[in-house]
PDB file of C-alpha atoms in Angstrom:
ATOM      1  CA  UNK A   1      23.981  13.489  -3.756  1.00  0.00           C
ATOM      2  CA  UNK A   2      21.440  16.179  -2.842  1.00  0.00           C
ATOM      3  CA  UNK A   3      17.874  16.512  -3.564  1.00  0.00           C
ATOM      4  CA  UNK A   4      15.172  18.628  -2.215  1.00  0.00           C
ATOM      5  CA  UNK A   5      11.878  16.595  -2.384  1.00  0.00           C
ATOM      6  CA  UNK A   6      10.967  12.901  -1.675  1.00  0.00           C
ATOM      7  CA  UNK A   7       8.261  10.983  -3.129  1.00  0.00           C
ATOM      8  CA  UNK A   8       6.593   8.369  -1.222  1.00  0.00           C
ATOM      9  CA  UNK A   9       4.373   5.346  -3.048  1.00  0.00           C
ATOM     10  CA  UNK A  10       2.002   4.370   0.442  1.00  0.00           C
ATOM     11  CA  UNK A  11       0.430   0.537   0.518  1.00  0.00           C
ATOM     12  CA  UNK A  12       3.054  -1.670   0.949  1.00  0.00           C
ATOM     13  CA  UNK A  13       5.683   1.078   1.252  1.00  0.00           C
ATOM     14  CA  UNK A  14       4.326   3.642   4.352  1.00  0.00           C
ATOM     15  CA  UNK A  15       1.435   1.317   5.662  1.00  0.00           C
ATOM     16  CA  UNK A  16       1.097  -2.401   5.634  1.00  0.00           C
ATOM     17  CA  UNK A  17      -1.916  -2.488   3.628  1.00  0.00           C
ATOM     18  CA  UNK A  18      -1.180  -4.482   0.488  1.00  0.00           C
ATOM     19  CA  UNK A  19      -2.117  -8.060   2.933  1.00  0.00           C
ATOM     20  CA  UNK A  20      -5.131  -6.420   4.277  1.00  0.00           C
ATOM     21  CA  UNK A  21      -6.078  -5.678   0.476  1.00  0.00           C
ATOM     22  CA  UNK A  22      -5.245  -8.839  -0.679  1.00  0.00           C
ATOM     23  CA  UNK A  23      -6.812 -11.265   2.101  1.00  0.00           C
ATOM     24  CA  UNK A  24     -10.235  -9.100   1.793  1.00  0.00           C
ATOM     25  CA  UNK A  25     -10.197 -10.170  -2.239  1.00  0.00           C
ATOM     26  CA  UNK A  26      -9.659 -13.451  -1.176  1.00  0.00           C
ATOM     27  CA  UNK A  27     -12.729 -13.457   1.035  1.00  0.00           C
ATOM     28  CA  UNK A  28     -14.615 -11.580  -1.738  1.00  0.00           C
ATOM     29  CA  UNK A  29     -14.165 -14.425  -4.143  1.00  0.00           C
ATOM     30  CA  UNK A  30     -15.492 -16.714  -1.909  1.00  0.00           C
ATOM     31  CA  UNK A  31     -18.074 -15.083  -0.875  1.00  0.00           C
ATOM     32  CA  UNK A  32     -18.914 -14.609  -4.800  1.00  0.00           C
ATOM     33  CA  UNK A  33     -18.130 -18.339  -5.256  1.00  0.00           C
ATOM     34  CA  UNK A  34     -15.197 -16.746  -7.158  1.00  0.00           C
ATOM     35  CA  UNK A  35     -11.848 -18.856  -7.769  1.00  0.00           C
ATOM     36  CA  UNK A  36      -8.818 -16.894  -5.994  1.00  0.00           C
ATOM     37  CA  UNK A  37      -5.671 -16.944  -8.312  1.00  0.00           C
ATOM     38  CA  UNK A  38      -2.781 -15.145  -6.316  1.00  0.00           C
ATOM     39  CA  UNK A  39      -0.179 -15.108  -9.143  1.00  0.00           C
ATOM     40  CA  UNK A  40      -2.918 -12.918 -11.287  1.00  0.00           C
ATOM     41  CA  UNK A  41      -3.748 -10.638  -8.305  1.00  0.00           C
ATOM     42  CA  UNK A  42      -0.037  -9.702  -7.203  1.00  0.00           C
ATOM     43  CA  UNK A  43       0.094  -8.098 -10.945  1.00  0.00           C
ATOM     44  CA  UNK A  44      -2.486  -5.570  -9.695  1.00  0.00           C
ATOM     45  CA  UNK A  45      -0.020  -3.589  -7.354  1.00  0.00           C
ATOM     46  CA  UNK A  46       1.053  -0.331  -7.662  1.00  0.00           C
ATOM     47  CA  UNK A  47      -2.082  -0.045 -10.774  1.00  0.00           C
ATOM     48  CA  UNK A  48      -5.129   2.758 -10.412  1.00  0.00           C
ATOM     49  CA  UNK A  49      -8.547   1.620 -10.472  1.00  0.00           C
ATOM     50  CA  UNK A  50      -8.710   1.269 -14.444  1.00  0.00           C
ATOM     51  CA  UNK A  51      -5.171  -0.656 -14.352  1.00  0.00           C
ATOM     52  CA  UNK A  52      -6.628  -2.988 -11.928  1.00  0.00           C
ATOM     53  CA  UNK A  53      -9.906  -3.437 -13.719  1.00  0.00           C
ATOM     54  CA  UNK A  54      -7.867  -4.365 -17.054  1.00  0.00           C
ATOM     55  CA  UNK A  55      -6.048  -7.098 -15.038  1.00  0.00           C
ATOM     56  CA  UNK A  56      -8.854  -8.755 -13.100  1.00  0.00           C
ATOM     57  CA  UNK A  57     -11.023  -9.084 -16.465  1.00  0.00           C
ATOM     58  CA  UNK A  58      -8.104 -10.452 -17.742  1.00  0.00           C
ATOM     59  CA  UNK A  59      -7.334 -12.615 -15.394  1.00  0.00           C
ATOM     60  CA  UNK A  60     -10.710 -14.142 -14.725  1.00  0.00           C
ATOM     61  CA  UNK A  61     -12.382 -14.273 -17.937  1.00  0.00           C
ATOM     62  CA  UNK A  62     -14.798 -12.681 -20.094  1.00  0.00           C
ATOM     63  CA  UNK A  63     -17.851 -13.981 -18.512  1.00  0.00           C
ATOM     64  CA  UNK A  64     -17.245 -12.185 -14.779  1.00  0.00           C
ATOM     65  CA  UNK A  65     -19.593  -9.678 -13.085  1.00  0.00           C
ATOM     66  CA  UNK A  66     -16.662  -6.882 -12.828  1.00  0.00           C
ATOM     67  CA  UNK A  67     -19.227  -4.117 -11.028  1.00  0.00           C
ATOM     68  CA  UNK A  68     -19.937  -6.854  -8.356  1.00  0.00           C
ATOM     69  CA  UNK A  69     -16.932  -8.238  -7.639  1.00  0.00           C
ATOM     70  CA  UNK A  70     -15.508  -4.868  -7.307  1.00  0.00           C
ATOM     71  CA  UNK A  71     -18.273  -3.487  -5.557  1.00  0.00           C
ATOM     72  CA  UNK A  72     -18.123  -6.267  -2.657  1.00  0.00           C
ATOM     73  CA  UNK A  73     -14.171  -5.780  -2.868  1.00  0.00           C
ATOM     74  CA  UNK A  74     -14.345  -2.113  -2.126  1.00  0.00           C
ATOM     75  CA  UNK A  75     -17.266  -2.466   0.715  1.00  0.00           C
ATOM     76  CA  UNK A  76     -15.406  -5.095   2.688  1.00  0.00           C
ATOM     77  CA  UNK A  77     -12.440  -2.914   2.376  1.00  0.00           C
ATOM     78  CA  UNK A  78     -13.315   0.535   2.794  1.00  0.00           C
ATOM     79  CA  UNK A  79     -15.163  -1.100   5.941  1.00  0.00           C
ATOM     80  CA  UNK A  80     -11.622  -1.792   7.576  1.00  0.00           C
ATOM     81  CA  UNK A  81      -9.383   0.940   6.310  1.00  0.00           C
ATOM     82  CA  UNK A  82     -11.834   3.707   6.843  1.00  0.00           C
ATOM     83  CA  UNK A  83     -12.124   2.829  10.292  1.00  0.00           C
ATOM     84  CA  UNK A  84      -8.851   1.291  11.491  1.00  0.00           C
ATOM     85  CA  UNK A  85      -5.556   1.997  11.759  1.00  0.00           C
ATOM     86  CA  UNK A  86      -3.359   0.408   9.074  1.00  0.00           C
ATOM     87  CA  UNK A  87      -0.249  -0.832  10.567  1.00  0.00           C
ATOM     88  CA  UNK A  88       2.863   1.543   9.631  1.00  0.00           C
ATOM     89  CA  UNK A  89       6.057  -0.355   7.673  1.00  0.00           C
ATOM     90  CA  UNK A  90       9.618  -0.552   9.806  1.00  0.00           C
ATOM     91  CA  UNK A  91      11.302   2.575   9.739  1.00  0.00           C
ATOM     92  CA  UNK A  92       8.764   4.873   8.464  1.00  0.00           C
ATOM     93  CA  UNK A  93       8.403   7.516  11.589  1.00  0.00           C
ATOM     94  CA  UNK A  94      12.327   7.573  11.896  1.00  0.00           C
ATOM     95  CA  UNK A  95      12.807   8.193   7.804  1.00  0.00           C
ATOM     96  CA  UNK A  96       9.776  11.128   7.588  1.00  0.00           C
ATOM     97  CA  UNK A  97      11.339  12.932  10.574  1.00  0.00           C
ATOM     98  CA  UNK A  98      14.709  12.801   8.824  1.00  0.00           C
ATOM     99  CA  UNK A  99      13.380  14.085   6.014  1.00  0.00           C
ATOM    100  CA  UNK A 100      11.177  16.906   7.317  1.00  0.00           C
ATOM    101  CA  UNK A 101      14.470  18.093   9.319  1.00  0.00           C
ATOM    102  CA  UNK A 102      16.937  18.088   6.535  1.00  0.00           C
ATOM    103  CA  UNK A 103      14.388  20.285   5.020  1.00  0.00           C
ATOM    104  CA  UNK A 104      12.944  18.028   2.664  1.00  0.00           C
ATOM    105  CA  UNK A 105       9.360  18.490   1.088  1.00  0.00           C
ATOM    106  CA  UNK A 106       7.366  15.093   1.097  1.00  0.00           C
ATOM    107  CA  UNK A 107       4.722  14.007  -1.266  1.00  0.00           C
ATOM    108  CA  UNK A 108       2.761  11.075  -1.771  1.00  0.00           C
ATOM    109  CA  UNK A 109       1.865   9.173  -4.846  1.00  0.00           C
ATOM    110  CA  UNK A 110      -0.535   6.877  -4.270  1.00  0.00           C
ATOM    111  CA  UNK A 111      -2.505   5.072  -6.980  1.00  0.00           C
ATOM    112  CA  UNK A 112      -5.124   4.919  -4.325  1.00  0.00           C
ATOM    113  CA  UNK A 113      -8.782   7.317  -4.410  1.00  0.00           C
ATOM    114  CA  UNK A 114      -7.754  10.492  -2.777  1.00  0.00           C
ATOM    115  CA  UNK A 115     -10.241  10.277  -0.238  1.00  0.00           C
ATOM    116  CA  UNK A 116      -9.006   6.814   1.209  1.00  0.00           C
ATOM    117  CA  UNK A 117      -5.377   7.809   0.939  1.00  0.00           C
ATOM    118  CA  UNK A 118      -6.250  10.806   3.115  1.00  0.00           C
ATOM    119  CA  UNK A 119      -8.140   9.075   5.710  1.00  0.00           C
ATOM    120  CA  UNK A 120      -5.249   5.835   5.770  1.00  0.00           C
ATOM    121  CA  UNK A 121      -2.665   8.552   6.121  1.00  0.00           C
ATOM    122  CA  UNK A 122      -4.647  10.386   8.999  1.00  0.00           C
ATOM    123  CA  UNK A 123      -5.918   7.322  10.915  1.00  0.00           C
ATOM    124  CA  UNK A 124      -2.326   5.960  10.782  1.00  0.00           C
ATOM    125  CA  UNK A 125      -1.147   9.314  12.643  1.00  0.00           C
ATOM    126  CA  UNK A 126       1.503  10.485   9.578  1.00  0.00           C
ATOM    127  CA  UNK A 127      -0.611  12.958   7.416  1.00  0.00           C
ATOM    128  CA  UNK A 128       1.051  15.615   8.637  1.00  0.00           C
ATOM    129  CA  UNK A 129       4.171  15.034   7.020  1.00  0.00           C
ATOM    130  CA  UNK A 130       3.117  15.525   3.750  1.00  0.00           C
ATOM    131  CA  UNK A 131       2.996  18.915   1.875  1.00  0.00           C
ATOM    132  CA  UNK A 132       1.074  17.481  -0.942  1.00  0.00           C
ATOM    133  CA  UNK A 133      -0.848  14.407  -2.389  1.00  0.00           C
ATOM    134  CA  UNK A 134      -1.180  13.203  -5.826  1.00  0.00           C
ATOM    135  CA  UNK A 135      -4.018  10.103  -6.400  1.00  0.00           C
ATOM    136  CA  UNK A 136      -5.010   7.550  -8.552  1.00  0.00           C
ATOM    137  CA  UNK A 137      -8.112   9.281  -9.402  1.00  0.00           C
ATOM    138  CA  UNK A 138      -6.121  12.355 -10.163  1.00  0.00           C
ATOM    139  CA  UNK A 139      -4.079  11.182 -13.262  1.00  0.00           C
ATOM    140  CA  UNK A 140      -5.112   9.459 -16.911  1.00  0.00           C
ATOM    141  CA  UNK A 141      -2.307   7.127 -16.916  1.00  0.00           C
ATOM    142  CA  UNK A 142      -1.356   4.736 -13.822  1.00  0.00           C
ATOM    143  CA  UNK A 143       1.623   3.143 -12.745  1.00  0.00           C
ATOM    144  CA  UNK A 144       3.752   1.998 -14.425  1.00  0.00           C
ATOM    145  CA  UNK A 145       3.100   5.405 -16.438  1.00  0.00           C
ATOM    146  CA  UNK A 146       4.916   8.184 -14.811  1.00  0.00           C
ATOM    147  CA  UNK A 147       2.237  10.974 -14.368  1.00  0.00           C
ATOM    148  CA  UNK A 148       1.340  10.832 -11.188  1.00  0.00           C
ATOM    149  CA  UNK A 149       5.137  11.198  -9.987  1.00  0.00           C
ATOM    150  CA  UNK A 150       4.785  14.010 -12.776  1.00  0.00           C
ATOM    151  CA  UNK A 151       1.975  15.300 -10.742  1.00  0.00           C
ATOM    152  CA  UNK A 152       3.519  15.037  -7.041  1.00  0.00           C
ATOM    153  CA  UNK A 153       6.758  17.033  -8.459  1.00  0.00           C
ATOM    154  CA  UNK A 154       4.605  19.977  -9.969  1.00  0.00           C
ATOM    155  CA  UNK A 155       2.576  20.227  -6.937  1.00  0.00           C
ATOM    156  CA  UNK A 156       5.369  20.173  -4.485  1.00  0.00           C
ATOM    157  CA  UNK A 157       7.223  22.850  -7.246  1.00  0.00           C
ATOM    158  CA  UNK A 158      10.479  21.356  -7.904  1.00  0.00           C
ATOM    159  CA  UNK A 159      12.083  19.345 -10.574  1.00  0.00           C
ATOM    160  CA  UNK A 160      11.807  15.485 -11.075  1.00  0.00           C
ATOM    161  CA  UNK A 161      15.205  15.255 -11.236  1.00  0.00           C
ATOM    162  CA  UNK A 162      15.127  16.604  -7.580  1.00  0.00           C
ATOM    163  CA  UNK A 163      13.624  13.829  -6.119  1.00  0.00           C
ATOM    164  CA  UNK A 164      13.798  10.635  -4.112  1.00  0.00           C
ATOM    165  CA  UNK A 165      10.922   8.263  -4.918  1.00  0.00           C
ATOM    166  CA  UNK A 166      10.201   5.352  -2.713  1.00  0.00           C
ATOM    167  CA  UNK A 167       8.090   2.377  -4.080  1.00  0.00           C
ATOM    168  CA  UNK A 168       7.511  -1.165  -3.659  1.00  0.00           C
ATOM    169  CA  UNK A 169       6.025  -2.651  -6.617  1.00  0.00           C
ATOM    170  CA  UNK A 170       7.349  -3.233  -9.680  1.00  0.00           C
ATOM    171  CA  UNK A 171       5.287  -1.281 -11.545  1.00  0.00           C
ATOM    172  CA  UNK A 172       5.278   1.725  -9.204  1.00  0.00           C
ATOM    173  CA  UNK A 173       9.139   1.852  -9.603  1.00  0.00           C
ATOM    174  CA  UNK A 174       8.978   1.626 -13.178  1.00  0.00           C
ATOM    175  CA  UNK A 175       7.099   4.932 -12.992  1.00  0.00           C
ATOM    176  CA  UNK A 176       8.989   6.501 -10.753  1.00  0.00           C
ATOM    177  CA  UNK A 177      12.313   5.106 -12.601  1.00  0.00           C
ATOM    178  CA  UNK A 178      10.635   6.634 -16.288  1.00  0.00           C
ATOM    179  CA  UNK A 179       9.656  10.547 -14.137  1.00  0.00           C
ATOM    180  CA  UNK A 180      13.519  10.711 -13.913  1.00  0.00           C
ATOM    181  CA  UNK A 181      13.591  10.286 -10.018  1.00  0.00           C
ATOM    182  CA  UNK A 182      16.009   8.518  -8.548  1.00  0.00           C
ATOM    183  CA  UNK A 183      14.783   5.472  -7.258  1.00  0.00           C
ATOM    184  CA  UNK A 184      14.711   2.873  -4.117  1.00  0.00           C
ATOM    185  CA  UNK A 185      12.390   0.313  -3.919  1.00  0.00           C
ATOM    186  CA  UNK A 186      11.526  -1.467  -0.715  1.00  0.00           C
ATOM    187  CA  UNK A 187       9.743  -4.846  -1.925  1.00  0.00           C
ATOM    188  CA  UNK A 188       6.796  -5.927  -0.050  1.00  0.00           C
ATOM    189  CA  UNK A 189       4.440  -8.661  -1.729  1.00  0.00           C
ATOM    190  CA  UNK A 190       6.572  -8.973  -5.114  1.00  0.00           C
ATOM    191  CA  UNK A 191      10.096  -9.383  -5.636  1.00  0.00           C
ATOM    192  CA  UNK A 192      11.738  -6.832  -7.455  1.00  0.00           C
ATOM    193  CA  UNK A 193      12.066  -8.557 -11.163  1.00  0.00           C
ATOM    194  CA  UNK A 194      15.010  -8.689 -13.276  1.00  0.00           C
ATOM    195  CA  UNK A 195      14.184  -5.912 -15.765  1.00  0.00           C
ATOM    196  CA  UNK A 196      13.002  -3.828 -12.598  1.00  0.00           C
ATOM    197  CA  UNK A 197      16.186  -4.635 -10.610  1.00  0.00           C
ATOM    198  CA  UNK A 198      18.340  -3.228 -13.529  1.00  0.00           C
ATOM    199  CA  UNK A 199      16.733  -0.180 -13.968  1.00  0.00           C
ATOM    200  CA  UNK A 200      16.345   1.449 -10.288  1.00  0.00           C
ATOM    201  CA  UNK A 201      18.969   2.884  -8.831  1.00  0.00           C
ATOM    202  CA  UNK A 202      18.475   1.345  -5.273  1.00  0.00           C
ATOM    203  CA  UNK A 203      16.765  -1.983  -3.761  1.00  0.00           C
ATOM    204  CA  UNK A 204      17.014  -1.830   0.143  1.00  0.00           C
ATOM    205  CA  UNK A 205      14.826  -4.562   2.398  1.00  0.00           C
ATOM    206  CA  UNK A 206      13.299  -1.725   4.799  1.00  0.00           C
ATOM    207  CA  UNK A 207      13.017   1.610   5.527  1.00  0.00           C
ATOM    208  CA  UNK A 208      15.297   1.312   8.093  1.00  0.00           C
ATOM    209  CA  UNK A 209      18.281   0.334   5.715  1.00  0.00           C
ATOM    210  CA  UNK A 210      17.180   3.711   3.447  1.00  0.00           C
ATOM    211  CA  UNK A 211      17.417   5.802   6.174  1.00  0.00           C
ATOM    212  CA  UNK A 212      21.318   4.352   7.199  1.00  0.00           C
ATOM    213  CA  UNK A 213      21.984   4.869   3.299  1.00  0.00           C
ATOM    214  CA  UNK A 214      20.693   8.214   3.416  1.00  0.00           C
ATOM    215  CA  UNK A 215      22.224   9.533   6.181  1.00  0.00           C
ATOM    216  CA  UNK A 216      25.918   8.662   4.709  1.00  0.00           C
ATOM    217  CA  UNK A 217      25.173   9.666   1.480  1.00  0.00           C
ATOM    218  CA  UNK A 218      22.626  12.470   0.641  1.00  0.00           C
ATOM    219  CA  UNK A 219      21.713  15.819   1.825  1.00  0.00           C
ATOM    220  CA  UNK A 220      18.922  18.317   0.860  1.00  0.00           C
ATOM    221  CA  UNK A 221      20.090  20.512  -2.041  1.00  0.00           C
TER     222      UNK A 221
END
């Protein structure tokens, strides 16, 4: 197989940030007197800000304050990951430097605001490997819509065909599955599920397993 860009989701897949996110929800329900239902929040990964919105209102009924909630969400944790050091996932300095010297170009698609990817990406030390970005707040549709893998193929100027995407959600590997990449996904919260498992072409536990897989059986086009 040969390729000559990968795609790279980032919470839960490059940085360990999908707990952090999670636990600081938790503690924003509380502190709203809020109940904290963990089966409806894991459906939020891998969404933009709109997808998530959708879901929570869902979730919790017609009669919540949406602007606070999210408001005291996005304060508590902006207040971490703006000024901390997200820890990286397994595997993730030794895959980018394969990449970069098989010639690769690297992308991320995060559904993420551009401005916090950039500053979890350069607080966690790995910005640098990435030619281009392409944001939640950049693209109509979210995950599990394809557009912003769309976006990160037209921006690093090759084909989707041409690329690698790596995701750990569900829905983000539904999106990268429907832009015509091919596709591993390295679960983090969420289990891959049935209709997700059938349709990617690759389910590996780490980052450290892709690489092995790589290195036997791909090489840049």
């Amino acid at each position: 197989m040969k390729f000559k860009a990968a795609i790279f989701d980032m919470d839960g897949l490059l940085l360990d940030t999908e707990r952090v996110c999670m636990d600081i929800f938790q503690q924003t329900c509380e502190a709203l007197n809020l109940p904290f239902y963990p089966d409806k929040y894991l459906q939020i990964i891998g969404r933009n800000a709109a997808g998530i919105e959708h879901i929570i209102k869902q979730g919790w009924g017609d009669d919540l304050d949406y602007p606070t909630l999210n408001a005291e969400w996005r304060t508590r944790y902006n207040a971490v990951v703006k000024h901390q050091a997200i820890p990286k996932k397994s595997g993730v300095i030794a895959l980018l430097d394969w990449l970069k010297h098989q010639g690769y170009a690297i992308a991320v698609a995060t559904s993420t605001q551009n401005d916090v990817a950039k500053v979890k990406l350069q607080l966690a030390e790995i910005d640098h490997y990435f030619d281009v970005y392409a944001t939640g707040c950049e693209v109509k549709n979210g995950k599990p819509d394809p557009e912003i893998f769309l976006l990160a193929a037209e921006r690093l100027g090759v084909c989707p065909t041409e690329c690698i995407a790596f995701e750990d959600s569900n829905n983000g590997a539904r999106a990268a599955v429907a832009a015509n990449m091919t596709t591993f996904q390295i679960p983090d919260l969420v289990s891959p599920c049935e209709e997700v498992r059938s349709m990617v072409h690759f389910v590996k536990p780490s980052l450290d397993d892709v690489l092995s897989y790589l290195k036997l059986n791909v090489t840049s086009a």
